[in-house]
Short mmCIF file of C-alpha atoms in Angstrom, two decimals:
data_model
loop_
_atom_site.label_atom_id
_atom_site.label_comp_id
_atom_site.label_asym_id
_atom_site.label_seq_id
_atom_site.Cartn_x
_atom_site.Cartn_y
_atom_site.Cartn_z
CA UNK L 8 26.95 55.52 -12.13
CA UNK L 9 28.36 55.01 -15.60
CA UNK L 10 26.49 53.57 -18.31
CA UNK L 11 28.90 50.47 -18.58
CA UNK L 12 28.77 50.26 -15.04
CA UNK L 13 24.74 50.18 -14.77
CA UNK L 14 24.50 47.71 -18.08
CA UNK L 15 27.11 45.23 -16.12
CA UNK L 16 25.17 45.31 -12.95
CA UNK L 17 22.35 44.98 -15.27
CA UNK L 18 23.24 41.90 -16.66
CA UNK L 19 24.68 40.79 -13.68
CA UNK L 20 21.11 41.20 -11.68
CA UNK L 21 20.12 38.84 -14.43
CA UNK L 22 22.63 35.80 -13.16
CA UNK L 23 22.01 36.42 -9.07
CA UNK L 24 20.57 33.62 -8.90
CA UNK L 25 24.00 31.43 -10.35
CA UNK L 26 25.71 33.55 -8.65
CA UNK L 27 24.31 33.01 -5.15
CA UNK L 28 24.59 29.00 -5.80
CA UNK L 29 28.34 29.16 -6.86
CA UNK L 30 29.00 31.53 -3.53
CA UNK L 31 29.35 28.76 -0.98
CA UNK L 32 27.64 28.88 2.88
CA UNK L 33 30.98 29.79 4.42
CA UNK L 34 30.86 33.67 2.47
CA UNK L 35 31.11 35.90 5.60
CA UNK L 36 28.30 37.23 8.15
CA UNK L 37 29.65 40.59 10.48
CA UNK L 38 30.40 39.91 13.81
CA UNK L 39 30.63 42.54 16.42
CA UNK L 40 32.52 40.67 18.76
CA UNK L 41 35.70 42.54 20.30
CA UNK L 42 39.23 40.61 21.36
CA UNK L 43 41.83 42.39 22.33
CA UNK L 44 40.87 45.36 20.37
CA UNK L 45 40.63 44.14 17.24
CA UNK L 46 36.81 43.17 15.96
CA UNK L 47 36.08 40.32 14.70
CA UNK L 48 34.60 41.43 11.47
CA UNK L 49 33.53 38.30 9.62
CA UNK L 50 33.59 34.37 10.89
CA UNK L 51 33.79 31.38 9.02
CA UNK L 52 32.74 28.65 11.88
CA UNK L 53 33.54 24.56 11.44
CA UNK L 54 32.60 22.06 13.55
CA UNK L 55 36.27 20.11 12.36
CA UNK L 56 38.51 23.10 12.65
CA UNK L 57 39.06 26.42 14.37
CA UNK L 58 36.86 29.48 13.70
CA UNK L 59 38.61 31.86 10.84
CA UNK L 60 38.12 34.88 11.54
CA UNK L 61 38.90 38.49 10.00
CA UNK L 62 39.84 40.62 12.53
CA UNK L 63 39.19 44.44 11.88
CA UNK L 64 41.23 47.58 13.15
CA UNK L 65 39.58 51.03 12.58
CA UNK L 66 41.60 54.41 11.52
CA UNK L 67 39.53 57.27 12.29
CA UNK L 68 42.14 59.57 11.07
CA UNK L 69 44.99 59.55 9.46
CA UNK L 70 47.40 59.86 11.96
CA UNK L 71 46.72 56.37 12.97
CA UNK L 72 49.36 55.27 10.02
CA UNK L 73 51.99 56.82 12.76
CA UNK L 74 50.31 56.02 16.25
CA UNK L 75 52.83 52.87 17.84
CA UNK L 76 49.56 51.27 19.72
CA UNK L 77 47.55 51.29 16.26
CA UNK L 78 51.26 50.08 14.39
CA UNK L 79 51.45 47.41 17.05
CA UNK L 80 48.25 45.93 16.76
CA UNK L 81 48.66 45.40 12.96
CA UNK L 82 52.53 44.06 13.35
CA UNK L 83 51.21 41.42 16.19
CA UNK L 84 48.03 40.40 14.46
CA UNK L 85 49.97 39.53 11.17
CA UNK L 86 52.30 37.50 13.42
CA UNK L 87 49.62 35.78 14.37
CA UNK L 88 46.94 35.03 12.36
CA UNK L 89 48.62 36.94 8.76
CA UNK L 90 45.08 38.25 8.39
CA UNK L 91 43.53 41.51 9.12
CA UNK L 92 41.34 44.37 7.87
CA UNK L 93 41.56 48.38 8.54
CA UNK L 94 38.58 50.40 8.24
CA UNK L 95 39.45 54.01 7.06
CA UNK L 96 37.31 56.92 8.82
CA UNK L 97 38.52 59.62 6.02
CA UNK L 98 38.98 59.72 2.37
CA UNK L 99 42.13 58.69 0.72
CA UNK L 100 42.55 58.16 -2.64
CA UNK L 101 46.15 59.05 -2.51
CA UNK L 102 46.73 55.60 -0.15
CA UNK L 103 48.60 57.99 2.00
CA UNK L 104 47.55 55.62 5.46
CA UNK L 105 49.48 53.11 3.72
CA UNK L 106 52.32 54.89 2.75
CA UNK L 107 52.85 55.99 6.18
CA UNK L 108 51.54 52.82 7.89
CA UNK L 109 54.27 50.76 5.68
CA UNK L 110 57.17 53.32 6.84
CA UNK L 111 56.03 53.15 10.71
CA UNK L 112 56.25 49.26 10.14
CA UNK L 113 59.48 49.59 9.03
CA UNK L 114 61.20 51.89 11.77
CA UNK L 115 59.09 50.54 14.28
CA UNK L 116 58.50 46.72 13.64
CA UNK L 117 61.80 45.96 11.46
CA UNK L 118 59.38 45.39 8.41
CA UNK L 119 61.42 45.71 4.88
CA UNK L 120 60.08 48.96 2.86
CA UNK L 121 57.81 47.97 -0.22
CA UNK L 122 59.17 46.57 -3.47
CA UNK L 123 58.78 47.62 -6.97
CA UNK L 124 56.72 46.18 -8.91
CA UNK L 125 58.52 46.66 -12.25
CA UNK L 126 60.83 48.58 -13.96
CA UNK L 127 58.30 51.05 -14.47
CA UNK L 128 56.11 51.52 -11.34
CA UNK L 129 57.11 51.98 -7.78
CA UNK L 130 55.24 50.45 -4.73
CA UNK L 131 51.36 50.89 -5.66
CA UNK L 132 49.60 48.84 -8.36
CA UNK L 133 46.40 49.79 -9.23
CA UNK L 134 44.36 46.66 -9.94
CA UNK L 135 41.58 47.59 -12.19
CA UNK L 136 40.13 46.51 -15.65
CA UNK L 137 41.64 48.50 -18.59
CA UNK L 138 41.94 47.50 -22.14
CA UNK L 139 44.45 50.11 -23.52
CA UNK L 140 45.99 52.10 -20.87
CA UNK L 141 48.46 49.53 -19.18
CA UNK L 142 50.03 50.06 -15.92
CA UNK L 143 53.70 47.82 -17.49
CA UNK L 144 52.79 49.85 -21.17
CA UNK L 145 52.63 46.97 -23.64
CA UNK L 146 51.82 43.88 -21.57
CA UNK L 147 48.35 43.55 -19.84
CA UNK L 148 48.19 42.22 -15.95
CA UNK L 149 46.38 39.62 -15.27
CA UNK L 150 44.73 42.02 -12.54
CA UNK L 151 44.14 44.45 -15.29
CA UNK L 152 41.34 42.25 -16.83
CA UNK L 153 37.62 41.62 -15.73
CA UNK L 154 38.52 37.44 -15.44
CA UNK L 155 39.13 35.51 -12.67
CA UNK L 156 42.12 35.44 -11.08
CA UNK L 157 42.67 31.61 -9.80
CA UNK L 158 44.10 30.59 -6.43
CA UNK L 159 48.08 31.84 -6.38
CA UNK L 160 50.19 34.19 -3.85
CA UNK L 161 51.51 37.68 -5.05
CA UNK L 162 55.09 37.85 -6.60
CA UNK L 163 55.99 34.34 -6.15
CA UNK L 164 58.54 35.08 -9.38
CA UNK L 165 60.73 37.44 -7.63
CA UNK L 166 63.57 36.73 -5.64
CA UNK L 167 63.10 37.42 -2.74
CA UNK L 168 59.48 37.31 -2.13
CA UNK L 169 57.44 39.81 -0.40
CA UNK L 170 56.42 38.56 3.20
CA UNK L 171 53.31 40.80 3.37
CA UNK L 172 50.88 42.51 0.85
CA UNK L 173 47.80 44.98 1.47
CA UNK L 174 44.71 45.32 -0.75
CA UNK L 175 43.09 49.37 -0.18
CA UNK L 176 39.44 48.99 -1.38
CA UNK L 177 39.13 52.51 -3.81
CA UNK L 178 36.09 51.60 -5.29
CA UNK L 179 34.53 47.76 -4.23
CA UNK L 180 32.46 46.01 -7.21
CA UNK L 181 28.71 47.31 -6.89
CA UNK L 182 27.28 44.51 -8.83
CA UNK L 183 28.39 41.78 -6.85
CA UNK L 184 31.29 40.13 -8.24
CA UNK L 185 35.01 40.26 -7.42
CA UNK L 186 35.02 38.40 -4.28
CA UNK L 187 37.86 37.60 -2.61
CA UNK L 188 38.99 34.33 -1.07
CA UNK L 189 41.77 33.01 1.06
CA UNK L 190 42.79 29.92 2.04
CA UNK L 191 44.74 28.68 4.80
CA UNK L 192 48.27 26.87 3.55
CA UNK L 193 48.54 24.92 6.76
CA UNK L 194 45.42 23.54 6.77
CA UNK L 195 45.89 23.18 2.89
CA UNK L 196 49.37 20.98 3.29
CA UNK L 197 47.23 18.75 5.73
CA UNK L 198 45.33 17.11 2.52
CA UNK L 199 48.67 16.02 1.01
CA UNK L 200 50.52 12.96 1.38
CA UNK L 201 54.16 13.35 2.70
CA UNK L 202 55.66 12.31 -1.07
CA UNK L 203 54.18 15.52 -2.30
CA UNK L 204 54.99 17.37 0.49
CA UNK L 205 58.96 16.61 0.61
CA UNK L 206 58.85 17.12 -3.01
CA UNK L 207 56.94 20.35 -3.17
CA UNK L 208 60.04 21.56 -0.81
CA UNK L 209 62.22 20.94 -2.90
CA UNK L 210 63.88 23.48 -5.30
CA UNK L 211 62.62 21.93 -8.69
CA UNK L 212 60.25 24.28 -9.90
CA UNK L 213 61.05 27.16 -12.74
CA UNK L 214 59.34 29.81 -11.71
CA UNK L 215 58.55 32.04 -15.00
CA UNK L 216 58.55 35.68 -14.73
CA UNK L 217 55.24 37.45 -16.24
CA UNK L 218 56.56 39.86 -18.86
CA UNK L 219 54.72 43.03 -17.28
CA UNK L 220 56.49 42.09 -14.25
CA UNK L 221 60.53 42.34 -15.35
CA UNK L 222 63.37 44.22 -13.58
CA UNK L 223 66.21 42.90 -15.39
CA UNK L 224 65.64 41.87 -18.93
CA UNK L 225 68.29 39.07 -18.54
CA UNK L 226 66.52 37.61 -16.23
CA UNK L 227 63.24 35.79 -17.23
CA UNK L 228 62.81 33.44 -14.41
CA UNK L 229 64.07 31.78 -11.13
CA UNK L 230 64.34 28.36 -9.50
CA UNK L 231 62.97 27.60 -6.00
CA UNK L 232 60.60 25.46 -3.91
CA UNK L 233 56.55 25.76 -3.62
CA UNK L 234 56.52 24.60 -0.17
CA UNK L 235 58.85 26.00 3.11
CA UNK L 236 58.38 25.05 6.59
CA UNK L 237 59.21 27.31 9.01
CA UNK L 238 61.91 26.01 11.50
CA UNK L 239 60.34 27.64 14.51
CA UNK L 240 57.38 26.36 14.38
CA UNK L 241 56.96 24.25 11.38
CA UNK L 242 53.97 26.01 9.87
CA UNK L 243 54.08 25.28 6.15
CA UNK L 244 55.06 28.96 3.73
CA UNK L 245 53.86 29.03 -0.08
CA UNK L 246 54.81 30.04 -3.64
CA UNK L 247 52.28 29.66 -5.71
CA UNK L 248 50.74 31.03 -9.26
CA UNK L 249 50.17 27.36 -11.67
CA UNK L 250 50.17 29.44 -14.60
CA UNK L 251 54.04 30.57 -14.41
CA UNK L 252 55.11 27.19 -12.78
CA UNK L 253 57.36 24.44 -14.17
CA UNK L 254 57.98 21.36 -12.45
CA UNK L 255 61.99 20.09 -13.74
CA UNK L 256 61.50 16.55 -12.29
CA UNK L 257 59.01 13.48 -12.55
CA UNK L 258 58.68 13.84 -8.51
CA UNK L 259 57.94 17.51 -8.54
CA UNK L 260 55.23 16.98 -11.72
CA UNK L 261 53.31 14.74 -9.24
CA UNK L 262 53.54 16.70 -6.28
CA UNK L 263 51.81 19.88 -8.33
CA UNK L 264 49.50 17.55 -9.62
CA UNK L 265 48.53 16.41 -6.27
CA UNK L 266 48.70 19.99 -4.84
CA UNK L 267 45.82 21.67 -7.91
CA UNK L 268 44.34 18.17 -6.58
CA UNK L 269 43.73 19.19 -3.00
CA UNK L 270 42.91 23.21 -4.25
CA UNK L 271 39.82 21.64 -5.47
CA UNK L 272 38.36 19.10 -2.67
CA UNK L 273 35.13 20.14 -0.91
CA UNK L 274 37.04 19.64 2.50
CA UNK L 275 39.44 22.37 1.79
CA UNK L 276 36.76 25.01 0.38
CA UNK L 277 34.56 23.82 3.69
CA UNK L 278 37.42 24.71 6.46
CA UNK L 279 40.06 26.82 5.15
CA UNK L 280 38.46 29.20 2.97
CA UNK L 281 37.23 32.60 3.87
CA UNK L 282 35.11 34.71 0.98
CA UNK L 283 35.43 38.12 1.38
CA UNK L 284 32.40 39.85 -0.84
CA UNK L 285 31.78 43.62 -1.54
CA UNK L 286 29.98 43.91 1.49
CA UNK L 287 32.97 42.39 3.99
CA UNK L 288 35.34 44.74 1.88
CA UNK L 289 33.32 47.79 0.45
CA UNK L 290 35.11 51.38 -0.16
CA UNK L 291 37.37 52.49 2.31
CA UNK L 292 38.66 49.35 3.63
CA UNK L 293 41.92 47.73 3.77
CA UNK L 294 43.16 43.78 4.14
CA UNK L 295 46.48 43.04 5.21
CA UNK L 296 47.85 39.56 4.42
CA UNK L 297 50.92 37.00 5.14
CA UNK L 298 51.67 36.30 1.48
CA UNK L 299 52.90 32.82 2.18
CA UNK L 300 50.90 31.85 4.88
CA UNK L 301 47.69 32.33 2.92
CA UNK L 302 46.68 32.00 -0.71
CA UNK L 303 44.28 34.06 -2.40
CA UNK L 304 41.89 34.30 -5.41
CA UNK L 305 38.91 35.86 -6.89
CA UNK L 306 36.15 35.58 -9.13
CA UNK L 307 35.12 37.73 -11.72
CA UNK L 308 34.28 41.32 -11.92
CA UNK L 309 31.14 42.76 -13.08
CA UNK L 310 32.03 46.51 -11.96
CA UNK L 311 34.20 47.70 -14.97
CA UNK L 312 35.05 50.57 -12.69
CA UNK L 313 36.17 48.07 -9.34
CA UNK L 314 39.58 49.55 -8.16
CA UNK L 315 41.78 48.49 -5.19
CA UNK L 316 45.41 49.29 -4.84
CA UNK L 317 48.24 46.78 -3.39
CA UNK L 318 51.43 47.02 -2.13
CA UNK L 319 53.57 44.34 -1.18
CA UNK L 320 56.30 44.99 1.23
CA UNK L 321 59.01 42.92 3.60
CA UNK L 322 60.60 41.02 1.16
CA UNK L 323 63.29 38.37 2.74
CA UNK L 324 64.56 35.07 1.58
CA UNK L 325 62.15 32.25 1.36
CA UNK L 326 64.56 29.91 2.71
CA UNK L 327 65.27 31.33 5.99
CA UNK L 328 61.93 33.88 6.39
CA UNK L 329 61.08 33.12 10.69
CA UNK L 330 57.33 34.52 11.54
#
């Protein structure tokens, strides 16, 4: 291990104790329960709501990315639930099961290819601490630093958004931070009155573009809607990142207010939050997410050498997206 790395787990070992009271009870346990195919990897059980569960797929090989049982199984279980896990058998730092899993989804399932995430880098992001070396040259990510990364969805400034994203686990954090957490936006929209709601769906919010994130230098931001709810079955769809959002009117001020309101109440970290730790996502696994069906966050890292890629992919209009 490097010496950084052994000082930060170092000090880190110091703080398990904080640590372990700031990680609430719901943080997951392994389940080896089977449905369908799919394991059941980690459970978050309420007695008010549902069971959430993170179902797990394995890929012993990489020909998996390309088999149209293994495809399936990911396509319907992020129709479903917009949650799930792959377990790689085999090395790959090259994310070549993605690459090929992302182009079966797309002849196969009628998934859009991946977007850029810049003008600068293609489909993969590495997100990884680094001071110098930035991935958009003179403008540091937010997922390029060691801080946490607040509740938000991916690429809610582009237009339009990616549907899906996927997380590949290079190297997890071995001194216990990073973890990640999702929360459910249905269960979320439940905790707010029907004001915020209708306003939240409106299209009233400026929606600033980070600078390491720019296609088209004219363009520096876009105007949409937080909420969306689905016509088909009138799940509620999210936009979210507070830090690049801008309500234009009194009504939509309120509603945000409201919204970092409910992001913060004990009921909604109790029943619609999954933790995802080291240990639910070490090296060598994947998670594959609905980007507007579930937000995400994560604490900070204490491995300076933690690296996961993403990819986000199946980007269609927010207005008129049908899951």
């Amino acid at each position: 291990m490097h010496p950084l790395t052994r000082r930060a787990c170092h000090l880190y070992r110091t703080n398990a104790r904080i640590l372990r009271r700031s990680i609430r009870p719901n943080s997951l346990a392994s389940s080896g329960s089977i449905t369908q195919g799919l394991r059941c990897h980690a459970t978050v059980v309420s007695h008010t709501v549902p069971s959430l569960t993170l179902p797990c797929l394995e890929a012993p090989d990489l020909t998996h990315a390309e088999n149209l049982d293994h495809v399936g199984r990911i396509s319907e279980q992020l129709e479903r639930s917009g949650m799930l896990k792959v377990s790689l058998g085999f090395p790959d730092e090259d994310s070549d099961y993605l690459k090929r899993l992302l182009v079966s989804l797309h002849r196969h399932r009628g998934h859009q290819l991946p977007i850029s995430h810049s003008a600068t880098r293609g489909w993969f992001w590495d997100v990884r601490p680094s001071e110098t070396n930035f991935q958009a040259k003179n403008h540091q990510a937010r997922s390029e630093t060691m801080n946490e990364f607040p509740w938000h969805t991916d690429c809610s400034y582009e237009d339009p958004p990616p549907r899906f994203f996927a997380l590949q686990v290079l190297q997890h954090d071995r001194c216990g931070g990073g973890t990640l957490s999702v929360m459910n936006v249905d269960k979320l929209s439940e905790l707010l009155s029907p004001e915020a709601r209708s306003a939240l769906l409106a299209q009233e919010y400026r929606i600033t573009i980070p600078p390491e994130f720019i296609k088209d230098p004219e363009q520096k931001d876009i105007i949409g809607s937080v909420f969306f709810t689905n016509p088909s079955n009138q799940s509620t769809m999210i936009r979210f990142r507070e830090d690049i959002l801008t309500p234009l009117t009194d009504r939509a001020s309120l509603a945000l207010v409201e919204l970092k309101e409910a992001l913060l109440k004990e009921e909604v970290q109790a029943h619609s939050t999954v933790h995802l730790k080291s240990a639910d996502l070490p090296k060598g696994s994947i998670i594959l997410m609905d980007n507007r069906r579930w937000l995400h966050a994560r604490n900070d890292i204490k491995d300076p050498e933690r690296h996961l890629r993403r990819v986000r992919w199946d980007a269609c209009p927010f207005e008129t997206v049908s899951v």
